[in-house]
mmCIF file of C-alpha atoms in Angstrom:
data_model
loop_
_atom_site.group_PDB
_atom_site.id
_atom_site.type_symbol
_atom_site.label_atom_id
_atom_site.label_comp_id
_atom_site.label_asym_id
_atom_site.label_seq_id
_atom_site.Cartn_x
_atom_site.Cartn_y
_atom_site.Cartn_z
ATOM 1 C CA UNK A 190 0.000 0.000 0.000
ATOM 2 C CA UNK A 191 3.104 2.276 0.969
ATOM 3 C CA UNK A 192 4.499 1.565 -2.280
ATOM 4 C CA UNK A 193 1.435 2.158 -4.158
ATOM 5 C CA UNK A 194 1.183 5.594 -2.497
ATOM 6 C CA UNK A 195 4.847 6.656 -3.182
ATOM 7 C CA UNK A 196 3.994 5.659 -7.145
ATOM 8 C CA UNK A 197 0.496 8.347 -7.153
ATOM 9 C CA UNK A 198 2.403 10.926 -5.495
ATOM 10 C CA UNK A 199 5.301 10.934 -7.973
ATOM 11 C CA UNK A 200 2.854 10.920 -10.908
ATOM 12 C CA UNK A 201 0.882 13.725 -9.036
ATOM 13 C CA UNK A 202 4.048 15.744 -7.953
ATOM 14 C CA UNK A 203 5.306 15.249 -11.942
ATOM 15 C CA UNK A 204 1.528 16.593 -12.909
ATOM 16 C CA UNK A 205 1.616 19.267 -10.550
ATOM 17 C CA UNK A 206 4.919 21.012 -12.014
ATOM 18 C CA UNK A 207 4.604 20.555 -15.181
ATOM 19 C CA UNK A 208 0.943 22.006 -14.920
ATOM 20 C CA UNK A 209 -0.669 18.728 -16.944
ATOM 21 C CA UNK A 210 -3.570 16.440 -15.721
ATOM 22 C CA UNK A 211 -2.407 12.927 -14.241
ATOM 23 C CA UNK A 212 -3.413 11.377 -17.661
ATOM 24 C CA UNK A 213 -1.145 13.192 -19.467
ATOM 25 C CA UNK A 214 1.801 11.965 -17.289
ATOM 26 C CA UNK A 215 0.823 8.836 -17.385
ATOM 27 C CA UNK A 216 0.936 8.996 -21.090
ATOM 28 C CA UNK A 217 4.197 10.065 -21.662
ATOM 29 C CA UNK A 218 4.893 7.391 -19.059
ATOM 30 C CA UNK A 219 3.754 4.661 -21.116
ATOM 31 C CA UNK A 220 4.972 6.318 -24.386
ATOM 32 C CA UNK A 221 1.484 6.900 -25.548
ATOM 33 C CA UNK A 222 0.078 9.443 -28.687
ATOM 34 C CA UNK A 223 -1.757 12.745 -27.856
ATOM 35 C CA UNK A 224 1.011 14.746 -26.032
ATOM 36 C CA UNK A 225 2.527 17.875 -27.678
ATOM 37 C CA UNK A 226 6.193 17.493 -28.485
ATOM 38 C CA UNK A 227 6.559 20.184 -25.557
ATOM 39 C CA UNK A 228 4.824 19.245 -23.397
ATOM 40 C CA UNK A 229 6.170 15.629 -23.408
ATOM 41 C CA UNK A 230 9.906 17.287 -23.423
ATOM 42 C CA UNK A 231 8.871 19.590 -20.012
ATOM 43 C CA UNK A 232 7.360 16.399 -18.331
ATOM 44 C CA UNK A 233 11.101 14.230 -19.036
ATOM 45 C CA UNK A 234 12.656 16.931 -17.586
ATOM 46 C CA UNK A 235 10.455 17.066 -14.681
ATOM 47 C CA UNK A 236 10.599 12.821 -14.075
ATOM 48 C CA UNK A 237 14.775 13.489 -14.681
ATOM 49 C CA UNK A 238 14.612 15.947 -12.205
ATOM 50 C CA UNK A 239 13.091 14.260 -9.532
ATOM 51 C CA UNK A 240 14.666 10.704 -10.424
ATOM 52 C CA UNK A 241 11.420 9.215 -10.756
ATOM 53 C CA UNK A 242 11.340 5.725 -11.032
ATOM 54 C CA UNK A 243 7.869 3.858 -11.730
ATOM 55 C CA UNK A 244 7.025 0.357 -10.211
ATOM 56 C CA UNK A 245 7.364 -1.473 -13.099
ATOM 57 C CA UNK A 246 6.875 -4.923 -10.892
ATOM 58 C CA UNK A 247 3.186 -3.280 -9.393
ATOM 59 C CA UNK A 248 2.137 -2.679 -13.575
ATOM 60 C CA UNK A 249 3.116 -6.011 -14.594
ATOM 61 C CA UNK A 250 1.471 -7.456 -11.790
ATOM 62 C CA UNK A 251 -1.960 -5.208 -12.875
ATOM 63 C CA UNK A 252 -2.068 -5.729 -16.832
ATOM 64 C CA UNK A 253 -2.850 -9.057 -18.052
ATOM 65 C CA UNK A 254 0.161 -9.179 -20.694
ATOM 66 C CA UNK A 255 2.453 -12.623 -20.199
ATOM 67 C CA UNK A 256 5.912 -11.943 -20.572
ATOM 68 C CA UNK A 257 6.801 -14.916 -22.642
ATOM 69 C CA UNK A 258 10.411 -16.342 -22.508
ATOM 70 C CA UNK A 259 11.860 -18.882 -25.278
ATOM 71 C CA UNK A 260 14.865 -21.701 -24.665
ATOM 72 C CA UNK A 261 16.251 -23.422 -27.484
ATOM 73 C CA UNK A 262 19.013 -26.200 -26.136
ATOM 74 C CA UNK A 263 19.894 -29.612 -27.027
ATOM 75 C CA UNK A 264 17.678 -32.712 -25.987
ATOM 76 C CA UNK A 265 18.613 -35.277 -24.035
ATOM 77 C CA UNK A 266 20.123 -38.052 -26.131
ATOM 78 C CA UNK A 267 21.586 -41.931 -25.927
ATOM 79 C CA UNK A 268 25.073 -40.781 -25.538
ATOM 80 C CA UNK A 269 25.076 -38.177 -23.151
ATOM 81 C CA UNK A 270 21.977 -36.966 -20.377
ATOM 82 C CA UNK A 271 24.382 -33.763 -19.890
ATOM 83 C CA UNK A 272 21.409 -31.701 -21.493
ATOM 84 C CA UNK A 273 18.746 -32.485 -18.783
ATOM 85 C CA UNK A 274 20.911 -31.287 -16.349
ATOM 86 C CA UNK A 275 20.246 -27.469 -17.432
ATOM 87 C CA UNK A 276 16.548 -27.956 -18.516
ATOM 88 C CA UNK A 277 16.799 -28.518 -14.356
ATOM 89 C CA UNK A 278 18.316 -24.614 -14.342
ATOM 90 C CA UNK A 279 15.107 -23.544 -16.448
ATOM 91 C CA UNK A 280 12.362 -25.252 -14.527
ATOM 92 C CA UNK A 281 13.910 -23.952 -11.438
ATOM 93 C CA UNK A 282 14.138 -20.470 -12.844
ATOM 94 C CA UNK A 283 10.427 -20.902 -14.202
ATOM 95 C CA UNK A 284 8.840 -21.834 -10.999
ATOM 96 C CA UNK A 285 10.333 -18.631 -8.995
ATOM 97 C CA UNK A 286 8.785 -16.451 -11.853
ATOM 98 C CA UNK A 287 5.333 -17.679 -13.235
ATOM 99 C CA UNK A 288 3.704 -16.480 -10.765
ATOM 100 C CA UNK A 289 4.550 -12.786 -12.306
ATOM 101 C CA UNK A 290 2.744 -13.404 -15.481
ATOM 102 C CA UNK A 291 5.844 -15.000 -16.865
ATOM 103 C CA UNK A 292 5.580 -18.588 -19.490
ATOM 104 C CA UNK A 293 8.554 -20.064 -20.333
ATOM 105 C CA UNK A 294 8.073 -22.282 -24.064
ATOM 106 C CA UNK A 295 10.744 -24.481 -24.151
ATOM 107 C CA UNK A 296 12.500 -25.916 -27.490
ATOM 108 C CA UNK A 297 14.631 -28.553 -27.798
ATOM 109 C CA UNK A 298 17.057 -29.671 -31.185
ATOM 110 C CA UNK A 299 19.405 -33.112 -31.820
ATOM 111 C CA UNK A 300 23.009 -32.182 -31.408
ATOM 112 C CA UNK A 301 24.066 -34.216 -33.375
ATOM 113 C CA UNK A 302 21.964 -32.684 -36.474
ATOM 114 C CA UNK A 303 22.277 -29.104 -37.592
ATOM 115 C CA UNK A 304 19.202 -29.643 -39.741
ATOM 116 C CA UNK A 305 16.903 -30.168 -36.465
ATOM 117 C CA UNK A 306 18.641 -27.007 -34.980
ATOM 118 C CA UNK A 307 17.434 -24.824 -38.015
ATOM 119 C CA UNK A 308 13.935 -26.502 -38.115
ATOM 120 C CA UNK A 309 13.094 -25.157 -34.520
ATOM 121 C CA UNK A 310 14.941 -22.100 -34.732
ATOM 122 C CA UNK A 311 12.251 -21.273 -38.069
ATOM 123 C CA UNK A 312 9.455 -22.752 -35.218
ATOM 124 C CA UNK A 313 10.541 -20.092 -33.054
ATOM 125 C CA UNK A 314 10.617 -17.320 -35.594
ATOM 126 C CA UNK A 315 7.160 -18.516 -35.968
ATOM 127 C CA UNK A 316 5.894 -16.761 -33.084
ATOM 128 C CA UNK A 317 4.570 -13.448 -32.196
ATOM 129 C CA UNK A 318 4.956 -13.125 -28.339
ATOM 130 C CA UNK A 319 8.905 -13.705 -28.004
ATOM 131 C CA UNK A 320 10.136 -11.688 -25.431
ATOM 132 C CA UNK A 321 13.647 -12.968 -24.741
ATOM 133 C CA UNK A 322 15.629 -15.995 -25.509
ATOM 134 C CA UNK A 323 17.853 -18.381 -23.778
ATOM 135 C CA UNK A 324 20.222 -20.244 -26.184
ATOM 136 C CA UNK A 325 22.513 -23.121 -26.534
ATOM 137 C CA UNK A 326 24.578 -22.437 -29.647
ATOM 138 C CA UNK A 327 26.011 -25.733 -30.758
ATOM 139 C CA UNK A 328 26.197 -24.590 -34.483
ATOM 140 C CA UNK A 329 27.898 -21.289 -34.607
ATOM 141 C CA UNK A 330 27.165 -20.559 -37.846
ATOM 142 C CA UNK A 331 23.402 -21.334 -38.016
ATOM 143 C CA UNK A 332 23.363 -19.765 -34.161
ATOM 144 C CA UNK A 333 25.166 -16.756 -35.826
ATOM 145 C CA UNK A 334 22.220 -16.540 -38.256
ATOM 146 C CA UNK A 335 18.982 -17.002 -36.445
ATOM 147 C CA UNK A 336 20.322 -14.306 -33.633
ATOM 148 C CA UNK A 337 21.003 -11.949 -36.717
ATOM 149 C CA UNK A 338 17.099 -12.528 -37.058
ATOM 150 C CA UNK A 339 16.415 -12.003 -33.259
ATOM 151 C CA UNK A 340 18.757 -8.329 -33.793
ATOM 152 C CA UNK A 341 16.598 -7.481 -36.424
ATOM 153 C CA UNK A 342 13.228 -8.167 -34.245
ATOM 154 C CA UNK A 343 14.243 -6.677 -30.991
ATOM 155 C CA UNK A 344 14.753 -10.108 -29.005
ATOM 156 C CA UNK A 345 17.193 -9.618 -26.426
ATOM 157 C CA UNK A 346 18.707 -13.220 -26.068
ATOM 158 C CA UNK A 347 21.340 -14.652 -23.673
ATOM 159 C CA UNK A 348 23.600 -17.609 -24.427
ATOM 160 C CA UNK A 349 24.496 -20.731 -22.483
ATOM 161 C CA UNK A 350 27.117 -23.042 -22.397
ATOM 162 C CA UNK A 351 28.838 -21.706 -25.287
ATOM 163 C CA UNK A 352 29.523 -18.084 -26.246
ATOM 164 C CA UNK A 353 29.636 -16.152 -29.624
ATOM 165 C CA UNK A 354 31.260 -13.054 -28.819
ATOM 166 C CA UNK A 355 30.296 -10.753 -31.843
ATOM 167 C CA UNK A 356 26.657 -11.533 -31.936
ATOM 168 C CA UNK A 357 26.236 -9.096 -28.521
ATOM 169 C CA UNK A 358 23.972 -10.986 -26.872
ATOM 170 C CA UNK A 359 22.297 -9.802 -23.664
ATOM 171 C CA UNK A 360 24.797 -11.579 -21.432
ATOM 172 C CA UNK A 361 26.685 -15.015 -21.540
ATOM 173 C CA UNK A 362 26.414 -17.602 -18.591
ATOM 174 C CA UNK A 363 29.055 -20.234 -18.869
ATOM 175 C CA UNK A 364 32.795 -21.348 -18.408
ATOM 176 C CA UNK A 365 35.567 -19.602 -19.916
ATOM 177 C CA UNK A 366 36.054 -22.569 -22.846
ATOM 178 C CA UNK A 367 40.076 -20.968 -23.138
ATOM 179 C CA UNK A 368 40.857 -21.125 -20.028
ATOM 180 C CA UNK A 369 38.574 -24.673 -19.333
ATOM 181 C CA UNK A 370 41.117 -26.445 -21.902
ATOM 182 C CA UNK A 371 44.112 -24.759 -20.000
ATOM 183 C CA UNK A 372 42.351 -25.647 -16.603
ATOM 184 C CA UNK A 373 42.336 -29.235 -18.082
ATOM 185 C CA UNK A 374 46.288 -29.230 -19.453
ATOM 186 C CA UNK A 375 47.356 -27.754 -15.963
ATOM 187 C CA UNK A 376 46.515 -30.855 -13.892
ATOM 188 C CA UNK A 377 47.534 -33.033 -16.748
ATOM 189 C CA UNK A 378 51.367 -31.500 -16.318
ATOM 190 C CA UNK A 379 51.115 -32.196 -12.665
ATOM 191 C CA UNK A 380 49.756 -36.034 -13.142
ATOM 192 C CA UNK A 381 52.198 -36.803 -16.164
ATOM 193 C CA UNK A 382 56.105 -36.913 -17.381
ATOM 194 C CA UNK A 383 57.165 -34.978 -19.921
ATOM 195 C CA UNK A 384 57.746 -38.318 -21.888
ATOM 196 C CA UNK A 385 54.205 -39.517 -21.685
ATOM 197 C CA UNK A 386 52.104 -39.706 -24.262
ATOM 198 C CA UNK A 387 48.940 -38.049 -23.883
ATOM 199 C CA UNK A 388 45.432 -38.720 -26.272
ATOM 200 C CA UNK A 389 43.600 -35.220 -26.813
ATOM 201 C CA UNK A 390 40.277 -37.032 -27.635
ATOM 202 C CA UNK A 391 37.252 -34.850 -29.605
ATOM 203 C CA UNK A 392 33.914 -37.092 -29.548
ATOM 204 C CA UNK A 393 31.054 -35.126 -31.827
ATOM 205 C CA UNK A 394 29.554 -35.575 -34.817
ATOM 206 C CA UNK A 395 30.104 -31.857 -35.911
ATOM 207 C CA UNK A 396 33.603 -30.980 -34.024
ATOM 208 C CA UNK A 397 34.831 -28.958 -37.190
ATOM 209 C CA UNK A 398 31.945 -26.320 -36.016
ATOM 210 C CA UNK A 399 31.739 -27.129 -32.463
ATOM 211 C CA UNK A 400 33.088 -23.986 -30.938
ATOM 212 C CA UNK A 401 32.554 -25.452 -26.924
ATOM 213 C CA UNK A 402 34.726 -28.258 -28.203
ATOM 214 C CA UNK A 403 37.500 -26.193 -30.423
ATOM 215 C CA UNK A 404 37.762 -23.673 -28.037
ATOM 216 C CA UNK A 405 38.628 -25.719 -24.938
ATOM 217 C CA UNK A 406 41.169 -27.780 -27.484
ATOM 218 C CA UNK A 407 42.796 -23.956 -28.682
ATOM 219 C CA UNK A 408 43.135 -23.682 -24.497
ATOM 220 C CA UNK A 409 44.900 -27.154 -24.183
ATOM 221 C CA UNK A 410 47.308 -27.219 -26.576
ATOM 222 C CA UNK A 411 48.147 -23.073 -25.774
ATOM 223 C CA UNK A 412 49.284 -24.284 -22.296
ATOM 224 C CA UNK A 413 51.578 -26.957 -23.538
ATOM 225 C CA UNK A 414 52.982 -24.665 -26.563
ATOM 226 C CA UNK A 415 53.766 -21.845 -23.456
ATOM 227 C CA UNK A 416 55.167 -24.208 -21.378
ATOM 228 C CA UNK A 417 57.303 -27.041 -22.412
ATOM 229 C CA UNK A 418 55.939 -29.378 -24.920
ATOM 230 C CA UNK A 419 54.210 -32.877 -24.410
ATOM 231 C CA UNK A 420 54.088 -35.818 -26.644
ATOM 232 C CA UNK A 421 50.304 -35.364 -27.307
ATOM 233 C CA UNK A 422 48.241 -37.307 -30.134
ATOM 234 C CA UNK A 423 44.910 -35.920 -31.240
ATOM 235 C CA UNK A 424 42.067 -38.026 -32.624
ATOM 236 C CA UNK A 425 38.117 -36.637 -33.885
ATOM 237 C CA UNK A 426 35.662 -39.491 -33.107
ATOM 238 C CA UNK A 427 32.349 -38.179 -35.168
ATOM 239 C CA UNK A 428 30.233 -41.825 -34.649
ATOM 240 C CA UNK A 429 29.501 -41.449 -31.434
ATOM 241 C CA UNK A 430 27.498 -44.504 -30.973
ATOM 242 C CA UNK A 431 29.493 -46.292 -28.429
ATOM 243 C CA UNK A 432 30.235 -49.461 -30.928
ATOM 244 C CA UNK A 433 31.881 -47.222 -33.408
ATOM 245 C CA UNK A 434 33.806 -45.810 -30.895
ATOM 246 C CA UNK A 435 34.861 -49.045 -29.086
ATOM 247 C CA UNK A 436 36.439 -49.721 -32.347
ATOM 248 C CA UNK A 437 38.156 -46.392 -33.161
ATOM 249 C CA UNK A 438 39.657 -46.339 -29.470
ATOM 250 C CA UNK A 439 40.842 -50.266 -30.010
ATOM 251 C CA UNK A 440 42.946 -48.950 -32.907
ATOM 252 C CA UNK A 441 43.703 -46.177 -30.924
ATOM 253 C CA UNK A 442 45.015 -48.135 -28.007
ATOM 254 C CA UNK A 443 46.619 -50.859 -30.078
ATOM 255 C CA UNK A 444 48.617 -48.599 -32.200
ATOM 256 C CA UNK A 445 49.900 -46.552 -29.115
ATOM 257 C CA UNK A 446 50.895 -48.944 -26.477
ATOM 258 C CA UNK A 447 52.696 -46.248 -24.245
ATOM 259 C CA UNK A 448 49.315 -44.652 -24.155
ATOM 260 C CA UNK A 449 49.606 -42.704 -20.637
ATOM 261 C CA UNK A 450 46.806 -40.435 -20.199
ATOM 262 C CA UNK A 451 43.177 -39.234 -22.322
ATOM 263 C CA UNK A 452 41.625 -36.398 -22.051
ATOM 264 C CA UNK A 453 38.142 -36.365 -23.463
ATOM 265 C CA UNK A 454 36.445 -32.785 -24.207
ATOM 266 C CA UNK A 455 32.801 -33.012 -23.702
ATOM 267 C CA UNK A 456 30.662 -35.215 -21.330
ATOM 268 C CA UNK A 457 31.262 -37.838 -23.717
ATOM 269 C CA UNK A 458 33.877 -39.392 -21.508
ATOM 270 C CA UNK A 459 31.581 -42.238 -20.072
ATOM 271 C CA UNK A 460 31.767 -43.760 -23.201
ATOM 272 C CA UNK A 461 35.841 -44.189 -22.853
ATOM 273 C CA UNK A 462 35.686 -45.466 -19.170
ATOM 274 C CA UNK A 463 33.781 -48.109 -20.771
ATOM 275 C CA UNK A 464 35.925 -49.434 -22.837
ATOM 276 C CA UNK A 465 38.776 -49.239 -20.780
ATOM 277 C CA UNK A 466 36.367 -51.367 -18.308
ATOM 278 C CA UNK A 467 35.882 -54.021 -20.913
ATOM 279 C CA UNK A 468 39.575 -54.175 -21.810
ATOM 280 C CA UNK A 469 41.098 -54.655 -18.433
ATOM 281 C CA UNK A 470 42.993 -51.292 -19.580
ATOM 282 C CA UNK A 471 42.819 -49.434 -15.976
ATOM 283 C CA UNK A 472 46.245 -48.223 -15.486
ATOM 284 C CA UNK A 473 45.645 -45.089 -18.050
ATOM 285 C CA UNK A 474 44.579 -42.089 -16.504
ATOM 286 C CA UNK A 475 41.144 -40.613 -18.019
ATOM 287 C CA UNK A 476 39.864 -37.022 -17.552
ATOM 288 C CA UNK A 477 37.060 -35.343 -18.912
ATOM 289 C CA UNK A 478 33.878 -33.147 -18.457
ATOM 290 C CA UNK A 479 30.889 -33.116 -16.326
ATOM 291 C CA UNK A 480 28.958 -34.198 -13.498
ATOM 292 C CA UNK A 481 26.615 -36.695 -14.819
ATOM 293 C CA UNK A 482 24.815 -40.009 -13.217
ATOM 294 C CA UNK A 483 27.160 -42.425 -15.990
ATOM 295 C CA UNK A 484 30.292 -40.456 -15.035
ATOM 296 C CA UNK A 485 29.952 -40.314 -11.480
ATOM 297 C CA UNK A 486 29.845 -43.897 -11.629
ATOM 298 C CA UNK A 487 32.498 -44.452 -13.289
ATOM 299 C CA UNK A 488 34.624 -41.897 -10.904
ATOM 300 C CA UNK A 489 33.837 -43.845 -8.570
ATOM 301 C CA UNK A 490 34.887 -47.230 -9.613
ATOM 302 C CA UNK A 491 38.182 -45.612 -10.425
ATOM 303 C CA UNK A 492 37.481 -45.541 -14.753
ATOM 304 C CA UNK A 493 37.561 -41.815 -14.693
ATOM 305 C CA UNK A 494 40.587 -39.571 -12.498
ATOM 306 C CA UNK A 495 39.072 -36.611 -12.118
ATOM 307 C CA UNK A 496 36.069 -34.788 -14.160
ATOM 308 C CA UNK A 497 36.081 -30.986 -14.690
ATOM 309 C CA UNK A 498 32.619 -29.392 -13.819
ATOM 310 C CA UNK A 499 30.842 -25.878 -15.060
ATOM 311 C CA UNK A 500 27.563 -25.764 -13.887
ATOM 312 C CA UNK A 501 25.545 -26.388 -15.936
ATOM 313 C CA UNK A 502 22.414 -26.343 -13.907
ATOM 314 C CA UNK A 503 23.234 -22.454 -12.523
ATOM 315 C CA UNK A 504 24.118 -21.681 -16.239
ATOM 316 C CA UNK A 505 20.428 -22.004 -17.370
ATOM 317 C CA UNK A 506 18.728 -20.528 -14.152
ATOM 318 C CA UNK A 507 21.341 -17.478 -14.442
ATOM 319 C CA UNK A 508 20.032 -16.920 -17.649
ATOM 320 C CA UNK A 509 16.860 -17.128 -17.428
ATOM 321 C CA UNK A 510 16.654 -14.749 -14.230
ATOM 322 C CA UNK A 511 18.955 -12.495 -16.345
ATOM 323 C CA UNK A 512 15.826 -12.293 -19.099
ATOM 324 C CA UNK A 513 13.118 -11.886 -16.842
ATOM 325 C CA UNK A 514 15.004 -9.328 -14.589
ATOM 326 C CA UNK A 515 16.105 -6.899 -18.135
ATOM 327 C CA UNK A 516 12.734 -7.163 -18.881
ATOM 328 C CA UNK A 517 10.755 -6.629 -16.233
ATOM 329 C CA UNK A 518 12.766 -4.025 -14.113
ATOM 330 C CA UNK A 519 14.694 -2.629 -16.970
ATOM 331 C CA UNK A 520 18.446 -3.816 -15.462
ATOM 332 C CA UNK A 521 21.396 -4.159 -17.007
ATOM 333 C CA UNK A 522 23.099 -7.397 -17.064
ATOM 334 C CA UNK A 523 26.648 -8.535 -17.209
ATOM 335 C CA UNK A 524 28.115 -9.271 -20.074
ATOM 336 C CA UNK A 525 29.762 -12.013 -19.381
ATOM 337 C CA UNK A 526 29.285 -14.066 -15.789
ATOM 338 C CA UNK A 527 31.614 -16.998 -16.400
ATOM 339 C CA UNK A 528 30.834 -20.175 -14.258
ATOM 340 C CA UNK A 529 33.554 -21.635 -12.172
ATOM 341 C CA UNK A 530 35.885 -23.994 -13.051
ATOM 342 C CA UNK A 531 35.750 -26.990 -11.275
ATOM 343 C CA UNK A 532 37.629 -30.021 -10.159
ATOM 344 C CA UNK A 533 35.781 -33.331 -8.718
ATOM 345 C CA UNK A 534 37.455 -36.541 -7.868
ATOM 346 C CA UNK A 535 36.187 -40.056 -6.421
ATOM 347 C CA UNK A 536 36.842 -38.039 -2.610
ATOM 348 C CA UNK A 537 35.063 -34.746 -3.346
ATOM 349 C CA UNK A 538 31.701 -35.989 -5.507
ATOM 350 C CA UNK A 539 29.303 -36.630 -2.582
ATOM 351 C CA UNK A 540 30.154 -32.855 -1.481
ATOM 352 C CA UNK A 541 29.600 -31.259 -5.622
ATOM 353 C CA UNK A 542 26.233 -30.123 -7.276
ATOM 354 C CA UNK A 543 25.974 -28.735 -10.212
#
């Protein structure tokens, strides 16, 4: 009620000055026809003067308009549950906000098929009540495009997981991928002899264009380059249906029996601890990414040293609160809020969430 009479006396004080009826204020207010050029500039001046600020929240609350978010990520697939992890992030986000007239429409696309990411991306483009946009960019170039789109239509959008720098989004929630892949070559210098051989191992169907997975490679192989060099072999795996990669990493293995240490890139790193499983092959140290149900078991049974962790989870909620918070109360939002870098082991799991 306090609040409510703070927001009529403004408007009143603001009507008083400026020598205008209430309804006139409340025009220029809402950026509404019938106000004289001059008379619109002397009321500006009068809001600027006193620092008015309106209660955006109590009018939101009052009209009936639904601010209507959209998410476009990757769905869950056979390889990897790493996606349902921040569709978690956007329910959470969702239920703290509906009850402010906010809907949430959520889209999902096959990573492992740039055709399905263009499909819904047109779906999207469909609509007519977009107010902001959370986005997983997996195809940079397609991303690039529909965001050129979103520009042109006045969509503020925020990317997760994976940034594209000079499409100016509304902010970026996610790891530094640079620094990720240098995160990941520090601890291998500390676990390894300069005369080990080390597998940098890519598993994708798209790597060429996968910037998440390029750019935390770039950050690998910059450490070693800076520092001293490392007997490091690279291989792409795009099958990533686990029998086609059981048989890639059997030649792999085979033809490099000094094989010391993999790193795997993405989430994808279950798939490895498998086959090392099957093989008997436990005394090569594996590392990769994220804090899923498959590689949390196999962190614990030893299969996998350590995993390197980002958040997923608190990269989608971020977002999503930074959307609704721009356009409801007319913040600015960081650029960039990077998630932290983090490194679980067998000891430390029970203590992580993402």
């Amino acid at each position: 009620m306090e609040k409510k009479q703070k927001e009529l006396n403004g408007v009143k004080e603001i009507a008083r000055r400026a020598k205008v009826s209430i309804a006139t204020v409340d025009r220029v207010l809402h950026n509404r026809p019938g106000v004289s050029e001059k008379t619109k500039q002397k009321i500006l001046e009068i809001i600027k003067e006193l620092d008015y600020k309106p209660n955006i929240l109590a009018r939101r609350l009052a009209s009936s308009k639904t601010m209507h978010l959209y998410t476009l990520i990757p769905e869950k697939s056979k390889e990897t549950d790493y996606w349902d992890v921040p569709l978690q992030g956007i329910f959470q986000a969702e239920n703290e906000i509906k009850l402010y007239n906010v809907k949430v429409s959520k889209f999902f696309y096959d990573m492992n098929d740039k055709q399905s990411f263009i499909e819904q991306t047109k779906n999207i483009l469909k609509q007519t009540d977009i107010d902001g946009l959370l986005l997983a960019p997996a195809f940079v170039e397609e991303a690039v495009a529909f965001t050129e789109e979103c520009k042109r239509r006045n969509i503020p959008f925020v990317f997760i997981n994976s940034d594209i720098p000079q499409q100016k989004s509304l902010s970026y929630f996610g790891p530094n991928l640079f620094h990720s892949g240098q995160t990941a070559a520090h601890l291998i210098h500390y676990l390894t002899k300069e005369t080990d051989q080390l597998l940098l191992l890519n598993i994708a169907k798209d790597i060429d264009s996968d910037h998440h997975i390029l750019r935390k490679e770039e950050g690998f192989m910059s450490y070693f380059n800076d520092n001293k060099p490392r007997n490091i072999i690279k291989e792409n795996l795009y099958d990533t249906n686990y029998t086609a990669v059981k048989k890639a990493l059997a030649k792999i293995v085979k033809s490099n029996p000094d094989l010391h240490l993999i790193f795997v890139t993405n989430s994808r790193v279950a798939l490895v601890a498998k086959f090392l499983q099957e093989i008997g092959k436990n005394d090569i140290l594996l590392i990769g990414y994220d804090f899923l149900p498959n590689n949390i078991e196999y962190l614990n049974q030893g299969m996998i040293d350590f995993l390197i962790c980002e958040k997923p989870q608190e990269q989608a909620y971020r977002g999503i609160k930074a959307l609704y918070r721009f356009l409801m109360f007319e913040e600015d939002q960081e650029k960039e809020y990077f998630m932290p870098i983090d490194i679980i082991h067998r000891e430390n799991q029970q203590f992580y969430k993402n």
